Amino acid sequence: MKKRFLLAASVFFVASAFAETDVKYSGEVEFDVYTGDLWNDDDFKHSYASTFDLNFEIQFNEKWSAYVGLEADGETDSPAAVYNGAYIQYQHADLFTIKAGDLTSSEGAFVAYYNYDDPADNAAGMKEHDIRGIQLEIAGFELGLGFGRGDNDAPETEADGNVYDFHAAYELEYARQHLRPYLDYKSYQEAQHNELHAGVEAGLSIGDFAFRAVYGFHADYLMDDGDVVAGQDWTSTAHAILLEPSFEIGIFDIKATAFYAFMDRGDAEEDASDLDSEEIPEYFFLYAEPAFKLAKCIKLGIPVEYHTHTLDDDDDSQTTVELGGRVYFSPIENLDFTAFGMMGFPVGDNKDNESLHLGIETVFSF
């Protein structure tokens, strides 16, 4: 009788615990297809890109919660799904929040320009740094410390498993104005092999006009004084400046991007510096896209772009001007189609031919 009572009590306790737990899921799916260069390729070539994110949020009670995510992402029609991190969170009212587990930080992402909008790949400030550690959020301050994981753990160097990362930022918002200074220090625990990201993101909104700006400083092999290679200074630095104005009135809107990076690799060997990680996609580009809303769910954009396609400011052999059209179709909430055609024209010392690319992207979220 006593055993039956204990078993019943245990079942009741477990059932009560699950009854109090609130589990929510959300996700996003994207599948894209692109043509090759229709003017120059001998065959009708094509390529794919696919993404699937599935996230779970578990609310245990008012203070304790958890998160876990799965992700499949790649330039293929069937990327493999992988574990994308999990963490536990404790929130004490509105005073402070503590997270422990797999955490991600990024700063100064490209927002307006569609082709560099994934902070996992590119950013004017700092692309995504993944850690397994702890993060404290209090009164707008964010402080995080942990061991590097994934692409942030230098898996292709002898430092694999040695990286640790410290991140700090302060979020200030007031009357539709925005300011966010940040700092991130990453150590490989090798001779002078460390990285520093620092900078500030600012934004303002006045009526129909909005403006966003980012300054990002990036240093690798910080303060090297011949410790890596005798007689050489491997300190590499970049100063990145991003400006993104936008304006919207009635059926018309326009967004633009101006980006420039001043880069100095010092004496570092080719590809030895993290500046060559494609975090900064090219040292200079301009983009503007006026758009007209043709109907409630259809918008036509006319992008005009100037690209250097290189990190070398002395190289003018890859420069292009690109012009085309983008059609945005959103028949219902959380479902978006984007079809585009872009023509590329070589300028400067670029001896390539004109090009033409088409594509369609489909995104839905739940």
mmCIF file of N, CA and C in Angstrom, residues 123-236:
data_model
loop_
_atom_site.group_PDB
_atom_site.id
_atom_site.type_symbol
_atom_site.label_atom_id
_atom_site.label_comp_id
_atom_site.label_asym_id
_atom_site.label_seq_id
_atom_site.Cartn_x
_atom_site.Cartn_y
_atom_site.Cartn_z
ATOM 1 N N ALA A 123 29.726 40.941 -41.527
ATOM 2 C CA ALA A 123 29.273 42.015 -40.647
ATOM 3 C C ALA A 123 30.274 43.151 -40.711
ATOM 4 N N ALA A 124 29.774 44.373 -40.594
ATOM 5 C CA ALA A 124 30.663 45.529 -40.511
ATOM 6 C C ALA A 124 31.298 45.622 -39.137
ATOM 7 N N GLY A 125 30.590 45.136 -38.109
ATOM 8 C CA GLY A 125 31.121 45.154 -36.755
ATOM 9 C C GLY A 125 31.808 43.857 -36.400
ATOM 10 N N MET A 126 31.040 42.799 -36.217
ATOM 11 C CA MET A 126 31.589 41.486 -35.888
ATOM 12 C C MET A 126 30.590 40.413 -36.280
ATOM 13 N N LYS A 127 31.003 39.453 -37.100
ATOM 14 C CA LYS A 127 30.099 38.369 -37.433
ATOM 15 C C LYS A 127 29.914 37.471 -36.219
ATOM 16 N N GLU A 128 29.018 36.520 -36.295
ATOM 17 C CA GLU A 128 28.638 35.725 -35.142
ATOM 18 C C GLU A 128 29.827 35.025 -34.490
ATOM 19 N N HIS A 129 29.937 35.198 -33.184
ATOM 20 C CA HIS A 129 30.885 34.467 -32.357
ATOM 21 C C HIS A 129 30.087 33.533 -31.454
ATOM 22 N N ASP A 130 30.301 32.238 -31.600
ATOM 23 C CA ASP A 130 29.597 31.243 -30.802
ATOM 24 C C ASP A 130 30.483 30.795 -29.647
ATOM 25 N N ILE A 131 29.913 30.747 -28.463
ATOM 26 C CA ILE A 131 30.656 30.275 -27.292
ATOM 27 C C ILE A 131 29.793 29.294 -26.509
ATOM 28 N N ARG A 132 30.431 28.516 -25.666
ATOM 29 C CA ARG A 132 29.725 27.773 -24.624
ATOM 30 C C ARG A 132 30.199 28.362 -23.315
ATOM 31 N N GLY A 133 29.297 29.098 -22.660
ATOM 32 C CA GLY A 133 29.712 29.826 -21.475
ATOM 33 C C GLY A 133 28.533 30.441 -20.760
ATOM 34 N N ILE A 134 28.707 31.683 -20.302
ATOM 35 C CA ILE A 134 27.707 32.352 -19.481
ATOM 36 C C ILE A 134 27.567 33.803 -19.931
ATOM 37 N N GLN A 135 26.357 34.346 -19.827
ATOM 38 C CA GLN A 135 26.106 35.741 -20.201
ATOM 39 C C GLN A 135 25.191 36.385 -19.174
ATOM 40 N N LEU A 136 25.568 37.593 -18.766
ATOM 41 C CA LEU A 136 24.780 38.365 -17.818
ATOM 42 C C LEU A 136 24.235 39.605 -18.515
ATOM 43 N N GLU A 137 22.941 39.875 -18.352
ATOM 44 C CA GLU A 137 22.306 41.059 -18.907
ATOM 45 C C GLU A 137 21.677 41.841 -17.748
ATOM 46 N N ILE A 138 22.096 43.088 -17.587
ATOM 47 C CA ILE A 138 21.582 43.899 -16.501
ATOM 48 C C ILE A 138 21.553 45.366 -16.912
ATOM 49 N N ALA A 139 20.380 45.966 -16.867
ATOM 50 C CA ALA A 139 20.191 47.402 -17.141
ATOM 51 C C ALA A 139 20.821 47.823 -18.468
ATOM 52 N N GLY A 140 20.650 47.004 -19.507
ATOM 53 C CA GLY A 140 21.178 47.335 -20.824
ATOM 54 C C GLY A 140 22.576 46.813 -21.096
ATOM 55 N N PHE A 141 23.293 46.380 -20.054
ATOM 56 C CA PHE A 141 24.638 45.838 -20.231
ATOM 57 C C PHE A 141 24.561 44.346 -20.550
ATOM 58 N N GLU A 142 25.445 43.890 -21.456
ATOM 59 C CA GLU A 142 25.591 42.480 -21.753
ATOM 60 C C GLU A 142 27.056 42.094 -21.547
ATOM 61 N N LEU A 143 27.292 41.076 -20.720
ATOM 62 C CA LEU A 143 28.633 40.584 -20.461
ATOM 63 C C LEU A 143 28.632 39.077 -20.656
ATOM 64 N N GLY A 144 29.489 38.601 -21.555
ATOM 65 C CA GLY A 144 29.536 37.175 -21.839
ATOM 66 C C GLY A 144 30.963 36.658 -21.850
ATOM 67 N N LEU A 145 31.149 35.436 -21.381
ATOM 68 C CA LEU A 145 32.475 34.823 -21.358
ATOM 69 C C LEU A 145 32.314 33.330 -21.553
ATOM 70 N N GLY A 146 33.147 32.757 -22.423
ATOM 71 C CA GLY A 146 33.069 31.317 -22.623
ATOM 72 C C GLY A 146 34.128 30.811 -23.565
ATOM 73 N N PHE A 147 34.087 29.510 -23.814
ATOM 74 C CA PHE A 147 35.005 28.862 -24.744
ATOM 75 C C PHE A 147 34.413 28.897 -26.144
ATOM 76 N N GLY A 148 35.247 29.155 -27.143
ATOM 77 C CA GLY A 148 34.771 29.190 -28.513
ATOM 78 C C GLY A 148 34.236 27.845 -28.968
ATOM 79 N N ARG A 149 33.228 27.880 -29.823
ATOM 80 C CA ARG A 149 32.692 26.646 -30.391
ATOM 81 C C ARG A 149 32.363 26.885 -31.853
ATOM 82 N N GLY A 150 32.244 25.811 -32.613
ATOM 83 C CA GLY A 150 31.946 25.928 -34.035
ATOM 84 C C GLY A 150 33.044 26.661 -34.767
ATOM 85 N N ASP A 151 32.660 27.541 -35.688
ATOM 86 C CA ASP A 151 33.633 28.312 -36.465
ATOM 87 C C ASP A 151 34.405 29.298 -35.599
ATOM 88 N N ASN A 152 33.952 29.530 -34.386
ATOM 89 C CA ASN A 152 34.649 30.451 -33.487
ATOM 90 C C ASN A 152 35.718 29.750 -32.653
ATOM 91 N N ASP A 153 35.972 28.482 -32.944
ATOM 92 C CA ASP A 153 36.959 27.732 -32.176
ATOM 93 C C ASP A 153 38.139 27.303 -33.034
ATOM 94 N N ALA A 154 38.350 27.990 -34.178
ATOM 95 C CA ALA A 154 39.506 27.750 -35.045
ATOM 96 C C ALA A 154 39.731 26.264 -35.283
ATOM 97 N N PRO A 155 38.766 25.546 -35.855
ATOM 98 C CA PRO A 155 38.884 24.088 -35.990
ATOM 99 C C PRO A 155 39.983 23.652 -36.940
ATOM 100 N N GLU A 156 40.502 24.551 -37.778
ATOM 101 C CA GLU A 156 41.504 24.149 -38.747
ATOM 102 C C GLU A 156 42.910 24.591 -38.350
ATOM 103 N N THR A 157 43.091 24.993 -37.107
ATOM 104 C CA THR A 157 44.415 25.397 -36.639
ATOM 105 C C THR A 157 44.803 24.554 -35.441
ATOM 106 N N GLU A 158 46.055 24.676 -35.049
ATOM 107 C CA GLU A 158 46.527 23.934 -33.888
ATOM 108 C C GLU A 158 45.904 24.435 -32.598
ATOM 109 N N ALA A 159 45.185 25.560 -32.690
ATOM 110 C CA ALA A 159 44.525 26.115 -31.503
ATOM 111 C C ALA A 159 43.161 25.505 -31.261
ATOM 112 N N ASP A 160 42.783 24.486 -32.031
ATOM 113 C CA ASP A 160 41.478 23.860 -31.863
ATOM 114 C C ASP A 160 41.283 23.446 -30.403
ATOM 115 N N GLY A 161 40.203 23.937 -29.789
ATOM 116 C CA GLY A 161 39.941 23.608 -28.404
ATOM 117 C C GLY A 161 40.609 24.532 -27.413
ATOM 118 N N ASN A 162 41.306 25.559 -27.874
ATOM 119 C CA ASN A 162 42.009 26.470 -26.967
ATOM 120 C C ASN A 162 41.378 27.845 -26.882
ATOM 121 N N VAL A 163 40.457 28.175 -27.778
ATOM 122 C CA VAL A 163 39.952 29.546 -27.890
ATOM 123 C C VAL A 163 38.985 29.879 -26.753
ATOM 124 N N TYR A 164 39.136 31.078 -26.190
ATOM 125 C CA TYR A 164 38.106 31.603 -25.310
ATOM 126 C C TYR A 164 37.754 33.019 -25.763
ATOM 127 N N ASP A 165 36.560 33.474 -25.409
ATOM 128 C CA ASP A 165 36.006 34.694 -25.974
ATOM 129 C C ASP A 165 35.284 35.479 -24.874
ATOM 130 N N PHE A 166 35.546 36.786 -24.816
ATOM 131 C CA PHE A 166 34.861 37.689 -23.891
ATOM 132 C C PHE A 166 34.125 38.743 -24.699
ATOM 133 N N HIS A 167 32.866 38.999 -24.371
ATOM 134 C CA HIS A 167 32.048 39.951 -25.123
ATOM 135 C C HIS A 167 31.329 40.884 -24.158
ATOM 136 N N ALA A 168 31.306 42.180 -24.507
ATOM 137 C CA ALA A 168 30.606 43.174 -23.703
ATOM 138 C C ALA A 168 29.910 44.167 -24.627
ATOM 139 N N ALA A 169 28.714 44.578 -24.259
ATOM 140 C CA ALA A 169 27.964 45.563 -25.050
ATOM 141 C C ALA A 169 26.995 46.294 -24.131
ATOM 142 N N TYR A 170 26.581 47.485 -24.577
ATOM 143 C CA TYR A 170 25.596 48.259 -23.831
ATOM 144 C C TYR A 170 24.531 48.741 -24.797
ATOM 145 N N GLU A 171 23.295 48.415 -24.497
ATOM 146 C CA GLU A 171 22.164 48.753 -25.365
ATOM 147 C C GLU A 171 21.409 49.940 -24.783
ATOM 148 N N LEU A 172 21.342 51.044 -25.551
ATOM 149 C CA LEU A 172 20.636 52.241 -25.099
ATOM 150 C C LEU A 172 19.633 52.657 -26.164
ATOM 151 N N GLU A 173 18.374 52.708 -25.790
ATOM 152 C CA GLU A 173 17.315 53.156 -26.697
ATOM 153 C C GLU A 173 16.492 54.227 -25.995
ATOM 154 N N TYR A 174 16.228 55.297 -26.752
ATOM 155 C CA TYR A 174 15.438 56.387 -26.188
ATOM 156 C C TYR A 174 14.760 57.145 -27.322
ATOM 157 N N ALA A 175 13.431 57.250 -27.257
ATOM 158 C CA ALA A 175 12.656 58.046 -28.217
ATOM 159 C C ALA A 175 13.035 57.705 -29.662
ATOM 160 N N ARG A 176 13.046 56.423 -29.993
ATOM 161 C CA ARG A 176 13.326 55.929 -31.346
ATOM 162 C C ARG A 176 14.773 56.192 -31.772
ATOM 163 N N GLN A 177 15.628 56.453 -30.816
ATOM 164 C CA GLN A 177 17.055 56.575 -31.102
ATOM 165 C C GLN A 177 17.761 55.361 -30.484
ATOM 166 N N HIS A 178 18.894 54.996 -31.074
ATOM 167 C CA HIS A 178 19.531 53.733 -30.707
ATOM 168 C C HIS A 178 21.046 53.917 -30.657
ATOM 169 N N LEU A 179 21.665 53.384 -29.606
ATOM 170 C CA LEU A 179 23.121 53.446 -29.481
ATOM 171 C C LEU A 179 23.602 52.158 -28.816
ATOM 172 N N ARG A 180 24.645 51.549 -29.422
ATOM 173 C CA ARG A 180 25.151 50.279 -28.886
ATOM 174 C C ARG A 180 26.673 50.198 -29.060
ATOM 175 N N PRO A 181 27.449 50.584 -28.061
ATOM 176 C CA PRO A 181 28.888 50.316 -28.102
ATOM 177 C C PRO A 181 29.142 48.859 -27.713
ATOM 178 N N TYR A 182 30.240 48.297 -28.223
ATOM 179 C CA TYR A 182 30.528 46.890 -27.954
ATOM 180 C C TYR A 182 32.031 46.644 -27.976
ATOM 181 N N LEU A 183 32.418 45.510 -27.391
ATOM 182 C CA LEU A 183 33.816 45.068 -27.386
ATOM 183 C C LEU A 183 33.831 43.547 -27.300
ATOM 184 N N ASP A 184 34.713 42.933 -28.054
ATOM 185 C CA ASP A 184 34.850 41.478 -28.021
ATOM 186 C C ASP A 184 36.334 41.120 -28.127
ATOM 187 N N TYR A 185 36.813 40.321 -27.175
ATOM 188 C CA TYR A 185 38.219 39.891 -27.180
ATOM 189 C C TYR A 185 38.266 38.371 -27.287
ATOM 190 N N LYS A 186 39.045 37.893 -28.235
ATOM 191 C CA LYS A 186 39.162 36.452 -28.500
ATOM 192 C C LYS A 186 40.631 36.063 -28.458
ATOM 193 N N SER A 187 40.959 35.056 -27.656
ATOM 194 C CA SER A 187 42.342 34.607 -27.528
ATOM 195 C C SER A 187 42.477 33.173 -28.035
ATOM 196 N N TYR A 188 43.506 32.951 -28.848
ATOM 197 C CA TYR A 188 43.839 31.606 -29.316
ATOM 198 C C TYR A 188 44.855 30.927 -28.393
ATOM 199 N N GLN A 189 45.320 31.649 -27.361
ATOM 200 C CA GLN A 189 46.356 31.156 -26.456
ATOM 201 C C GLN A 189 47.612 30.726 -27.215
ATOM 202 N N GLU A 190 47.927 31.471 -28.275
ATOM 203 C CA GLU A 190 49.174 31.319 -29.010
ATOM 204 C C GLU A 190 49.931 32.637 -28.913
ATOM 205 N N ALA A 191 51.161 32.634 -29.361
ATOM 206 C CA ALA A 191 51.985 33.840 -29.286
ATOM 207 C C ALA A 191 51.311 35.000 -30.013
ATOM 208 N N GLN A 192 50.775 35.948 -29.238
ATOM 209 C CA GLN A 192 50.152 37.164 -29.747
ATOM 210 C C GLN A 192 48.967 36.914 -30.678
ATOM 211 N N HIS A 193 48.494 35.654 -30.784
ATOM 212 C CA HIS A 193 47.370 35.414 -31.687
ATOM 213 C C HIS A 193 46.068 35.637 -30.931
ATOM 214 N N ASN A 194 45.543 36.833 -31.065
ATOM 215 C CA ASN A 194 44.296 37.207 -30.432
ATOM 216 C C ASN A 194 43.561 38.167 -31.352
ATOM 217 N N GLU A 195 42.298 38.345 -31.104
ATOM 218 C CA GLU A 195 41.488 39.249 -31.923
ATOM 219 C C GLU A 195 40.751 40.219 -31.021
ATOM 220 N N LEU A 196 40.605 41.426 -31.503
ATOM 221 C CA LEU A 196 39.813 42.428 -30.801
ATOM 222 C C LEU A 196 38.824 43.040 -31.776
ATOM 223 N N HIS A 197 37.548 43.005 -31.410
ATOM 224 C CA HIS A 197 36.513 43.752 -32.117
ATOM 225 C C HIS A 197 35.980 44.819 -31.168
ATOM 226 N N ALA A 198 35.829 46.019 -31.658
ATOM 227 C CA ALA A 198 35.263 47.097 -30.853
ATOM 228 C C ALA A 198 34.606 48.093 -31.798
ATOM 229 N N GLY A 199 33.630 48.808 -31.287
ATOM 230 C CA GLY A 199 32.971 49.790 -32.146
ATOM 231 C C GLY A 199 31.663 50.244 -31.563
ATOM 232 N N VAL A 200 30.845 50.827 -32.407
ATOM 233 C CA VAL A 200 29.562 51.341 -31.961
ATOM 234 C C VAL A 200 28.574 51.303 -33.118
ATOM 235 N N GLU A 201 27.341 50.993 -32.802
ATOM 236 C CA GLU A 201 26.227 51.063 -33.763
ATOM 237 C C GLU A 201 25.258 52.126 -33.283
ATOM 238 N N ALA A 202 24.802 52.977 -34.190
ATOM 239 C CA ALA A 202 23.885 54.050 -33.822
ATOM 240 C C ALA A 202 22.774 54.140 -34.860
ATOM 241 N N GLY A 203 21.607 54.552 -34.418
ATOM 242 C CA GLY A 203 20.491 54.706 -35.337
ATOM 243 C C GLY A 203 19.526 55.753 -34.842
ATOM 244 N N LEU A 204 18.867 56.399 -35.778
ATOM 245 C CA LEU A 204 17.838 57.367 -35.421
ATOM 246 C C LEU A 204 16.694 57.272 -36.419
ATOM 247 N N SER A 205 15.539 57.662 -35.966
ATOM 248 C CA SER A 205 14.348 57.636 -36.806
ATOM 249 C C SER A 205 13.575 58.928 -36.587
ATOM 250 N N ILE A 206 13.341 59.646 -37.675
ATOM 251 C CA ILE A 206 12.608 60.914 -37.629
ATOM 252 C C ILE A 206 11.519 60.868 -38.698
ATOM 253 N N GLY A 207 10.301 60.683 -38.270
ATOM 254 C CA GLY A 207 9.203 60.610 -39.221
ATOM 255 C C GLY A 207 9.381 59.460 -40.194
ATOM 256 N N ASP A 208 9.424 59.777 -41.481
ATOM 257 C CA ASP A 208 9.559 58.754 -42.516
ATOM 258 C C ASP A 208 11.023 58.434 -42.841
ATOM 259 N N PHE A 209 11.937 59.099 -42.165
ATOM 260 C CA PHE A 209 13.364 58.914 -42.457
ATOM 261 C C PHE A 209 14.037 58.148 -41.324
ATOM 262 N N ALA A 210 14.914 57.203 -41.689
ATOM 263 C CA ALA A 210 15.683 56.463 -40.701
ATOM 264 C C ALA A 210 17.134 56.404 -41.163
ATOM 265 N N PHE A 211 18.027 56.384 -40.202
ATOM 266 C CA PHE A 211 19.454 56.356 -40.521
ATOM 267 C C PHE A 211 20.167 55.452 -39.528
ATOM 268 N N ARG A 212 21.011 54.590 -40.049
ATOM 269 C CA ARG A 212 21.767 53.661 -39.212
ATOM 270 C C ARG A 212 23.233 53.736 -39.599
ATOM 271 N N ALA A 213 24.116 53.737 -38.607
ATOM 272 C CA ALA A 213 25.548 53.820 -38.871
ATOM 273 C C ALA A 213 26.289 52.861 -37.955
ATOM 274 N N VAL A 214 27.371 52.284 -38.473
ATOM 275 C CA VAL A 214 28.203 51.360 -37.705
ATOM 276 C C VAL A 214 29.664 51.725 -37.929
ATOM 277 N N TYR A 215 30.409 51.798 -36.829
ATOM 278 C CA TYR A 215 31.870 51.846 -36.919
ATOM 279 C C TYR A 215 32.413 50.588 -36.256
ATOM 280 N N GLY A 216 33.240 49.843 -36.983
ATOM 281 C CA GLY A 216 33.802 48.627 -36.436
ATOM 282 C C GLY A 216 35.320 48.605 -36.554
ATOM 283 N N PHE A 217 35.981 48.329 -35.444
ATOM 284 C CA PHE A 217 37.440 48.160 -35.439
ATOM 285 C C PHE A 217 37.745 46.690 -35.214
ATOM 286 N N HIS A 218 38.643 46.158 -36.034
ATOM 287 C CA HIS A 218 38.995 44.748 -35.949
ATOM 288 C C HIS A 218 40.509 44.624 -35.993
ATOM 289 N N ALA A 219 41.085 43.958 -34.996
ATOM 290 C CA ALA A 219 42.536 43.752 -34.953
ATOM 291 C C ALA A 219 42.832 42.283 -34.718
ATOM 292 N N ASP A 220 43.835 41.764 -35.409
ATOM 293 C CA ASP A 220 44.302 40.390 -35.238
ATOM 294 C C ASP A 220 45.799 40.428 -34.953
ATOM 295 N N TYR A 221 46.296 39.440 -34.207
ATOM 296 C CA TYR A 221 47.692 39.451 -33.734
ATOM 297 C C TYR A 221 47.989 40.791 -33.060
ATOM 298 N N LEU A 222 47.106 41.145 -32.140
ATOM 299 C CA LEU A 222 47.144 42.457 -31.514
ATOM 300 C C LEU A 222 48.455 42.681 -30.767
ATOM 301 N N MET A 223 49.076 43.832 -31.050
ATOM 302 C CA MET A 223 50.291 44.286 -30.381
ATOM 303 C C MET A 223 51.462 43.322 -30.572
ATOM 304 N N ASP A 224 51.492 42.647 -31.722
ATOM 305 C CA ASP A 224 52.643 41.785 -32.006
ATOM 306 C C ASP A 224 53.901 42.641 -32.181
ATOM 307 N N ASP A 225 54.983 42.154 -31.638
ATOM 308 C CA ASP A 225 56.258 42.877 -31.744
ATOM 309 C C ASP A 225 57.371 41.883 -32.067
ATOM 310 N N GLY A 226 57.138 41.126 -33.158
ATOM 311 C CA GLY A 226 58.116 40.130 -33.554
ATOM 312 C C GLY A 226 57.997 38.828 -32.800
ATOM 313 N N ASP A 227 56.865 38.614 -32.075
ATOM 314 C CA ASP A 227 56.698 37.376 -31.321
ATOM 315 C C ASP A 227 56.301 36.201 -32.214
ATOM 316 N N VAL A 228 55.632 36.469 -33.335
ATOM 317 C CA VAL A 228 55.214 35.397 -34.233
ATOM 318 C C VAL A 228 56.358 35.034 -35.170
ATOM 319 N N VAL A 229 56.870 36.021 -35.884
ATOM 320 C CA VAL A 229 58.033 35.844 -36.756
ATOM 321 C C VAL A 229 59.023 36.953 -36.428
ATOM 322 N N ALA A 230 60.222 36.585 -36.114
ATOM 323 C CA ALA A 230 61.226 37.571 -35.717
ATOM 324 C C ALA A 230 61.428 38.614 -36.805
ATOM 325 N N GLY A 231 61.405 39.873 -36.407
ATOM 326 C CA GLY A 231 61.629 40.960 -37.350
ATOM 327 C C GLY A 231 60.407 41.370 -38.134
ATOM 328 N N GLN A 232 59.243 40.762 -37.844
ATOM 329 C CA GLN A 232 58.003 41.109 -38.559
ATOM 330 C C GLN A 232 56.928 41.529 -37.568
ATOM 331 N N ASP A 233 56.043 42.408 -38.026
ATOM 332 C CA ASP A 233 54.903 42.848 -37.231
ATOM 333 C C ASP A 233 53.634 42.309 -37.878
ATOM 334 N N TRP A 234 53.020 41.294 -37.260
ATOM 335 C CA TRP A 234 51.840 40.645 -37.840
ATOM 336 C C TRP A 234 50.532 41.314 -37.412
ATOM 337 N N THR A 235 50.596 42.412 -36.691
ATOM 338 C CA THR A 235 49.359 43.087 -36.292
ATOM 339 C C THR A 235 48.568 43.515 -37.526
ATOM 340 N N SER A 236 47.337 43.042 -37.625
ATOM 341 C CA SER A 236 46.465 43.361 -38.764
ATOM 342 C C SER A 236 45.253 44.118 -38.247
#
